[in-house]
mmCIF file of C-alpha atoms in Angstrom:
data_model
loop_
_atom_site.group_PDB
_atom_site.id
_atom_site.type_symbol
_atom_site.label_atom_id
_atom_site.label_comp_id
_atom_site.label_asym_id
_atom_site.label_seq_id
_atom_site.Cartn_x
_atom_site.Cartn_y
_atom_site.Cartn_z
ATOM 1 C CA UNK A 80 -43.254 -23.224 24.842
ATOM 2 C CA UNK A 81 -43.092 -23.752 21.093
ATOM 3 C CA UNK A 82 -46.276 -24.089 19.057
ATOM 4 C CA UNK A 83 -45.868 -26.133 15.895
ATOM 5 C CA UNK A 84 -48.523 -26.061 13.176
ATOM 6 C CA UNK A 85 -48.563 -28.833 10.571
ATOM 7 C CA UNK A 86 -48.372 -27.253 7.149
ATOM 8 C CA UNK A 87 -50.384 -29.751 5.099
ATOM 9 C CA UNK A 88 -53.489 -29.858 7.352
ATOM 10 C CA UNK A 89 -53.467 -26.055 7.499
ATOM 11 C CA UNK A 90 -53.314 -25.801 3.702
ATOM 12 C CA UNK A 91 -56.095 -28.380 3.388
ATOM 13 C CA UNK A 92 -58.186 -26.373 5.844
ATOM 14 C CA UNK A 93 -57.712 -23.125 3.931
ATOM 15 C CA UNK A 94 -58.338 -24.711 0.525
ATOM 16 C CA UNK A 95 -61.525 -26.362 1.788
ATOM 17 C CA UNK A 96 -62.740 -23.018 3.111
ATOM 18 C CA UNK A 97 -62.104 -21.488 -0.338
ATOM 19 C CA UNK A 98 -64.449 -23.990 -2.009
ATOM 20 C CA UNK A 99 -67.072 -23.506 0.702
ATOM 21 C CA UNK A 100 -67.020 -19.698 0.677
ATOM 22 C CA UNK A 101 -67.277 -19.708 -3.143
ATOM 23 C CA UNK A 102 -70.390 -21.861 -2.760
ATOM 24 C CA UNK A 103 -71.850 -19.647 -0.025
ATOM 25 C CA UNK A 104 -71.407 -16.558 -2.206
ATOM 26 C CA UNK A 105 -73.980 -17.887 -4.702
ATOM 27 C CA UNK A 106 -76.469 -20.069 -2.836
ATOM 28 C CA UNK A 107 -79.563 -18.610 -1.166
ATOM 29 C CA UNK A 108 -80.214 -17.858 1.629
ATOM 30 C CA UNK A 109 -76.506 -17.423 2.385
ATOM 31 C CA UNK A 110 -75.778 -15.262 -0.658
ATOM 32 C CA UNK A 111 -76.640 -11.605 -0.952
ATOM 33 C CA UNK A 112 -76.272 -8.695 1.408
ATOM 34 C CA UNK A 113 -78.668 -10.188 3.949
ATOM 35 C CA UNK A 114 -75.787 -12.333 5.251
ATOM 36 C CA UNK A 115 -72.633 -10.254 5.926
ATOM 37 C CA UNK A 116 -69.410 -11.249 4.213
ATOM 38 C CA UNK A 117 -67.754 -11.784 7.580
ATOM 39 C CA UNK A 118 -70.475 -14.290 8.505
ATOM 40 C CA UNK A 119 -69.895 -16.194 5.250
ATOM 41 C CA UNK A 120 -66.156 -16.374 5.936
ATOM 42 C CA UNK A 121 -66.656 -17.547 9.519
ATOM 43 C CA UNK A 122 -69.195 -20.175 8.411
ATOM 44 C CA UNK A 123 -66.859 -21.453 5.698
ATOM 45 C CA UNK A 124 -63.980 -21.709 8.172
ATOM 46 C CA UNK A 125 -66.200 -23.584 10.621
ATOM 47 C CA UNK A 126 -67.430 -26.045 7.985
ATOM 48 C CA UNK A 127 -63.884 -26.614 6.744
ATOM 49 C CA UNK A 128 -63.039 -28.271 10.075
ATOM 50 C CA UNK A 129 -65.236 -31.207 9.037
ATOM 51 C CA UNK A 130 -63.264 -31.658 5.817
ATOM 52 C CA UNK A 131 -59.675 -31.703 7.104
ATOM 53 C CA UNK A 132 -59.843 -35.178 8.768
ATOM 54 C CA UNK A 133 -60.893 -36.723 5.442
ATOM 55 C CA UNK A 134 -57.904 -35.357 3.504
ATOM 56 C CA UNK A 135 -55.306 -38.010 2.730
ATOM 57 C CA UNK A 136 -51.674 -37.274 3.516
ATOM 58 C CA UNK A 137 -49.538 -36.236 0.561
ATOM 59 C CA UNK A 138 -52.414 -35.010 -1.638
ATOM 60 C CA UNK A 139 -52.042 -31.297 -0.877
ATOM 61 C CA UNK A 140 -49.533 -29.421 -3.084
ATOM 62 C CA UNK A 141 -46.842 -27.406 -1.346
ATOM 63 C CA UNK A 142 -45.219 -25.411 -4.166
ATOM 64 C CA UNK A 143 -46.438 -21.887 -4.876
ATOM 65 C CA UNK A 144 -47.535 -22.567 -8.451
ATOM 66 C CA UNK A 145 -49.462 -25.707 -7.571
ATOM 67 C CA UNK A 146 -51.112 -23.948 -4.636
ATOM 68 C CA UNK A 147 -52.316 -21.131 -6.903
ATOM 69 C CA UNK A 148 -53.725 -23.614 -9.410
ATOM 70 C CA UNK A 149 -55.412 -25.626 -6.651
ATOM 71 C CA UNK A 150 -56.883 -22.469 -5.109
ATOM 72 C CA UNK A 151 -58.340 -21.367 -8.455
ATOM 73 C CA UNK A 152 -59.667 -24.890 -8.965
ATOM 74 C CA UNK A 153 -61.474 -24.772 -5.625
ATOM 75 C CA UNK A 154 -62.985 -21.399 -6.539
ATOM 76 C CA UNK A 155 -64.258 -22.785 -9.849
ATOM 77 C CA UNK A 156 -65.593 -25.983 -8.260
ATOM 78 C CA UNK A 157 -67.314 -24.106 -5.438
ATOM 79 C CA UNK A 158 -68.838 -21.605 -7.860
ATOM 80 C CA UNK A 159 -70.086 -24.384 -10.164
ATOM 81 C CA UNK A 160 -71.648 -26.245 -7.245
ATOM 82 C CA UNK A 161 -73.196 -23.007 -6.022
ATOM 83 C CA UNK A 162 -74.578 -22.234 -9.477
ATOM 84 C CA UNK A 163 -76.486 -25.501 -9.864
ATOM 85 C CA UNK A 164 -77.798 -25.212 -6.296
ATOM 86 C CA UNK A 165 -78.869 -21.603 -6.848
ATOM 87 C CA UNK A 166 -80.627 -22.435 -10.114
ATOM 88 C CA UNK A 167 -82.709 -25.182 -8.521
ATOM 89 C CA UNK A 168 -83.589 -23.272 -5.341
ATOM 90 C CA UNK A 169 -84.592 -20.214 -7.411
ATOM 91 C CA UNK A 170 -87.460 -22.158 -9.005
ATOM 92 C CA UNK A 171 -89.849 -21.161 -6.194
ATOM 93 C CA UNK A 172 -89.229 -17.441 -6.726
ATOM 94 C CA UNK A 173 -89.601 -17.878 -10.490
ATOM 95 C CA UNK A 174 -92.979 -19.525 -9.951
ATOM 96 C CA UNK A 175 -94.029 -16.434 -8.006
ATOM 97 C CA UNK A 176 -92.852 -14.217 -10.862
ATOM 98 C CA UNK A 177 -94.983 -16.225 -13.307
ATOM 99 C CA UNK A 178 -97.985 -15.685 -11.058
ATOM 100 C CA UNK A 179 -97.197 -11.951 -11.032
ATOM 101 C CA UNK A 180 -97.124 -11.883 -14.825
ATOM 102 C CA UNK A 181 -100.465 -13.597 -15.360
ATOM 103 C CA UNK A 182 -102.130 -12.085 -12.285
ATOM 104 C CA UNK A 183 -101.529 -8.477 -13.275
ATOM 105 C CA UNK A 184 -98.938 -7.689 -10.592
ATOM 106 C CA UNK A 185 -95.934 -7.489 -12.917
ATOM 107 C CA UNK A 186 -95.972 -3.686 -12.948
ATOM 108 C CA UNK A 187 -95.892 -3.488 -9.142
ATOM 109 C CA UNK A 188 -92.157 -4.064 -8.888
ATOM 110 C CA UNK A 189 -89.942 -2.731 -6.146
ATOM 111 C CA UNK A 190 -86.219 -2.407 -5.651
ATOM 112 C CA UNK A 191 -84.793 -4.915 -3.194
ATOM 113 C CA UNK A 192 -81.668 -3.444 -1.528
ATOM 114 C CA UNK A 193 -80.571 -6.892 -0.313
ATOM 115 C CA UNK A 194 -80.470 -8.551 -3.724
ATOM 116 C CA UNK A 195 -79.759 -5.256 -5.570
ATOM 117 C CA UNK A 196 -82.369 -5.882 -8.266
ATOM 118 C CA UNK A 197 -86.051 -5.375 -9.013
ATOM 119 C CA UNK A 198 -88.433 -7.900 -7.495
ATOM 120 C CA UNK A 199 -92.091 -8.557 -8.181
ATOM 121 C CA UNK A 200 -94.622 -8.918 -5.377
ATOM 122 C CA UNK A 201 -95.252 -12.651 -5.424
ATOM 123 C CA UNK A 202 -91.750 -13.439 -6.661
ATOM 124 C CA UNK A 203 -90.306 -11.924 -3.490
ATOM 125 C CA UNK A 204 -93.040 -13.513 -1.369
ATOM 126 C CA UNK A 205 -92.295 -16.974 -2.729
ATOM 127 C CA UNK A 206 -88.573 -16.432 -2.246
ATOM 128 C CA UNK A 207 -89.103 -15.519 1.415
ATOM 129 C CA UNK A 208 -91.446 -18.471 1.908
ATOM 130 C CA UNK A 209 -88.902 -20.832 0.349
ATOM 131 C CA UNK A 210 -86.172 -19.590 2.697
ATOM 132 C CA UNK A 211 -88.476 -19.890 5.700
ATOM 133 C CA UNK A 212 -89.493 -23.444 4.756
ATOM 134 C CA UNK A 213 -85.856 -24.335 4.092
ATOM 135 C CA UNK A 214 -84.827 -23.371 7.619
ATOM 136 C CA UNK A 215 -87.994 -24.661 9.304
ATOM 137 C CA UNK A 216 -87.603 -28.132 7.811
ATOM 138 C CA UNK A 217 -83.825 -28.354 8.195
ATOM 139 C CA UNK A 218 -83.306 -28.264 4.448
ATOM 140 C CA UNK A 219 -80.355 -25.893 4.811
ATOM 141 C CA UNK A 220 -78.520 -28.598 6.765
ATOM 142 C CA UNK A 221 -79.166 -31.093 3.979
ATOM 143 C CA UNK A 222 -77.813 -28.680 1.374
ATOM 144 C CA UNK A 223 -74.711 -27.970 3.459
ATOM 145 C CA UNK A 224 -74.269 -31.701 4.014
ATOM 146 C CA UNK A 225 -74.442 -32.246 0.269
ATOM 147 C CA UNK A 226 -71.686 -29.679 -0.210
ATOM 148 C CA UNK A 227 -69.437 -31.353 2.369
ATOM 149 C CA UNK A 228 -69.971 -34.760 0.750
ATOM 150 C CA UNK A 229 -68.516 -33.423 -2.492
ATOM 151 C CA UNK A 230 -65.113 -33.454 -0.790
ATOM 152 C CA UNK A 231 -65.372 -37.254 -0.566
ATOM 153 C CA UNK A 232 -66.007 -37.542 -4.309
ATOM 154 C CA UNK A 233 -63.649 -34.759 -5.421
ATOM 155 C CA UNK A 234 -60.827 -34.308 -2.885
ATOM 156 C CA UNK A 235 -59.013 -31.010 -2.653
ATOM 157 C CA UNK A 236 -55.856 -32.010 -4.517
ATOM 158 C CA UNK A 237 -57.672 -33.773 -7.355
ATOM 159 C CA UNK A 238 -58.533 -32.151 -10.685
ATOM 160 C CA UNK A 239 -62.257 -32.076 -11.553
ATOM 161 C CA UNK A 240 -63.641 -33.994 -14.504
ATOM 162 C CA UNK A 241 -65.437 -31.739 -16.947
ATOM 163 C CA UNK A 242 -66.893 -34.330 -19.320
ATOM 164 C CA UNK A 243 -70.350 -34.391 -17.702
ATOM 165 C CA UNK A 244 -70.527 -30.824 -16.355
ATOM 166 C CA UNK A 245 -72.540 -29.484 -19.300
ATOM 167 C CA UNK A 246 -75.126 -32.256 -18.974
ATOM 168 C CA UNK A 247 -75.538 -31.530 -15.256
ATOM 169 C CA UNK A 248 -75.995 -27.804 -15.888
ATOM 170 C CA UNK A 249 -78.528 -28.411 -18.668
ATOM 171 C CA UNK A 250 -80.449 -30.828 -16.456
ATOM 172 C CA UNK A 251 -80.425 -28.326 -13.587
ATOM 173 C CA UNK A 252 -81.782 -25.539 -15.803
ATOM 174 C CA UNK A 253 -84.402 -27.914 -17.203
ATOM 175 C CA UNK A 254 -85.580 -28.921 -13.728
ATOM 176 C CA UNK A 255 -85.598 -25.239 -12.770
ATOM 177 C CA UNK A 256 -88.094 -24.363 -15.503
ATOM 178 C CA UNK A 257 -90.147 -27.540 -15.033
ATOM 179 C CA UNK A 258 -90.521 -27.022 -11.281
ATOM 180 C CA UNK A 259 -91.399 -23.340 -11.637
ATOM 181 C CA UNK A 260 -94.062 -24.111 -14.236
ATOM 182 C CA UNK A 261 -95.468 -27.012 -12.206
ATOM 183 C CA UNK A 262 -95.951 -24.759 -9.181
ATOM 184 C CA UNK A 263 -97.502 -21.861 -11.093
ATOM 185 C CA UNK A 264 -99.365 -23.739 -13.847
ATOM 186 C CA UNK A 265 -102.669 -24.469 -12.002
ATOM 187 C CA UNK A 266 -103.042 -20.845 -10.964
ATOM 188 C CA UNK A 267 -101.943 -19.528 -14.358
ATOM 189 C CA UNK A 268 -104.418 -21.820 -16.135
ATOM 190 C CA UNK A 269 -107.337 -20.606 -14.000
ATOM 191 C CA UNK A 270 -106.356 -16.972 -14.565
ATOM 192 C CA UNK A 271 -106.154 -17.577 -18.311
ATOM 193 C CA UNK A 272 -109.644 -19.092 -18.334
ATOM 194 C CA UNK A 273 -110.911 -16.130 -16.287
ATOM 195 C CA UNK A 274 -109.390 -13.671 -18.765
ATOM 196 C CA UNK A 275 -110.923 -15.591 -21.652
ATOM 197 C CA UNK A 276 -114.344 -15.596 -19.989
ATOM 198 C CA UNK A 277 -114.258 -11.867 -19.289
ATOM 199 C CA UNK A 278 -113.135 -11.188 -22.864
ATOM 200 C CA UNK A 279 -116.043 -13.217 -24.253
ATOM 201 C CA UNK A 280 -118.430 -11.447 -21.877
ATOM 202 C CA UNK A 281 -117.200 -8.085 -23.136
ATOM 203 C CA UNK A 282 -117.834 -9.156 -26.738
ATOM 204 C CA UNK A 283 -121.241 -10.687 -26.075
ATOM 205 C CA UNK A 284 -122.594 -8.015 -23.740
ATOM 206 C CA UNK A 285 -120.561 -4.824 -24.172
ATOM 207 C CA UNK A 286 -123.191 -2.773 -22.321
ATOM 208 C CA UNK A 287 -122.248 -4.572 -19.074
ATOM 209 C CA UNK A 288 -118.881 -2.803 -19.216
ATOM 210 C CA UNK A 289 -117.065 -5.857 -17.859
ATOM 211 C CA UNK A 290 -113.705 -4.190 -18.360
ATOM 212 C CA UNK A 291 -114.310 -2.116 -15.217
ATOM 213 C CA UNK A 292 -114.632 -5.207 -13.030
ATOM 214 C CA UNK A 293 -112.014 -7.282 -14.843
ATOM 215 C CA UNK A 294 -108.958 -6.047 -12.971
ATOM 216 C CA UNK A 295 -110.416 -6.059 -9.423
ATOM 217 C CA UNK A 296 -111.916 -9.501 -10.034
ATOM 218 C CA UNK A 297 -108.623 -10.812 -11.399
ATOM 219 C CA UNK A 298 -106.703 -9.489 -8.398
ATOM 220 C CA UNK A 299 -109.168 -11.080 -5.986
ATOM 221 C CA UNK A 300 -109.044 -14.385 -7.854
ATOM 222 C CA UNK A 301 -105.237 -14.312 -7.842
ATOM 223 C CA UNK A 302 -105.097 -13.777 -4.082
ATOM 224 C CA UNK A 303 -107.628 -16.554 -3.487
ATOM 225 C CA UNK A 304 -105.814 -19.079 -5.656
ATOM 226 C CA UNK A 305 -102.464 -18.044 -4.202
ATOM 227 C CA UNK A 306 -103.628 -19.031 -0.734
ATOM 228 C CA UNK A 307 -104.693 -22.423 -2.051
ATOM 229 C CA UNK A 308 -101.265 -23.009 -3.618
ATOM 230 C CA UNK A 309 -99.244 -22.526 -0.424
ATOM 231 C CA UNK A 310 -99.625 -26.140 0.831
ATOM 232 C CA UNK A 311 -97.604 -27.474 -2.131
ATOM 233 C CA UNK A 312 -94.551 -25.338 -1.353
ATOM 234 C CA UNK A 313 -93.017 -27.512 1.431
ATOM 235 C CA UNK A 314 -93.019 -30.584 -0.807
ATOM 236 C CA UNK A 315 -91.572 -28.531 -3.668
ATOM 237 C CA UNK A 316 -88.757 -27.183 -1.468
ATOM 238 C CA UNK A 317 -87.974 -30.694 -0.212
ATOM 239 C CA UNK A 318 -87.797 -32.008 -3.769
ATOM 240 C CA UNK A 319 -85.563 -29.126 -4.877
ATOM 241 C CA UNK A 320 -83.158 -29.804 -1.999
ATOM 242 C CA UNK A 321 -82.889 -33.433 -3.126
ATOM 243 C CA UNK A 322 -82.288 -32.354 -6.723
ATOM 244 C CA UNK A 323 -79.653 -29.836 -5.609
ATOM 245 C CA UNK A 324 -77.721 -32.484 -3.696
ATOM 246 C CA UNK A 325 -77.964 -34.916 -6.617
ATOM 247 C CA UNK A 326 -76.762 -32.212 -9.013
ATOM 248 C CA UNK A 327 -73.791 -31.351 -6.800
ATOM 249 C CA UNK A 328 -72.870 -35.011 -6.475
ATOM 250 C CA UNK A 329 -73.113 -35.535 -10.247
ATOM 251 C CA UNK A 330 -71.159 -32.371 -11.044
ATOM 252 C CA UNK A 331 -68.069 -33.544 -9.163
ATOM 253 C CA UNK A 332 -68.236 -36.940 -10.847
ATOM 254 C CA UNK A 333 -70.171 -38.962 -8.317
ATOM 255 C CA UNK A 334 -72.982 -40.065 -10.589
#
């Protein structure tokens, strides 16, 4: 028995997996050492099956030079899509880092062997909560679906348009900072007022020695306000998933 494999569908399958694995290497929660490299490769190969039926015949290059250029193009496109998605989904962790800074927990940093960098207490907590909410609400499926839809807008054999890429990246970074500040701003504002009040109390009544109770009171207030801020996280994660899909769609020229 002779087994014949069609060359063009196989090349389309491999090229699609290249774009997907480049995206998975950057986007949380798939990026990092928490997910083994082998798992990323297997997931990219599995997702590539959904792309092959949409590839039009005759669009996949067959010469060696064109294949190398197309492969590098898929790496660049996947990395760019992963970058804008990572930037937006990292807003939750950045909000936690802002809370650490104003709540007095910035010095309590620890080394995270999974991300290979230093993480603050609430920054890591918010990152873990964002990942948990993402999986609990099915947001990871929406993000993966957004990635697969980019193949409809920018097929494998087509060159990407770079005229609007800078605007998309700037918008993504802007939404990243805006979302992080919106999440942390109420708590940061209350902590600032508390610091101001304790500073005035120290000036007005220095014999009360308010400096001794300032740090324990600030820590307790931070923990209390942090618990009150948790209900806004699911809506924030949902909004960030929508923004990530819109950014991916716009980056490949779909809007």
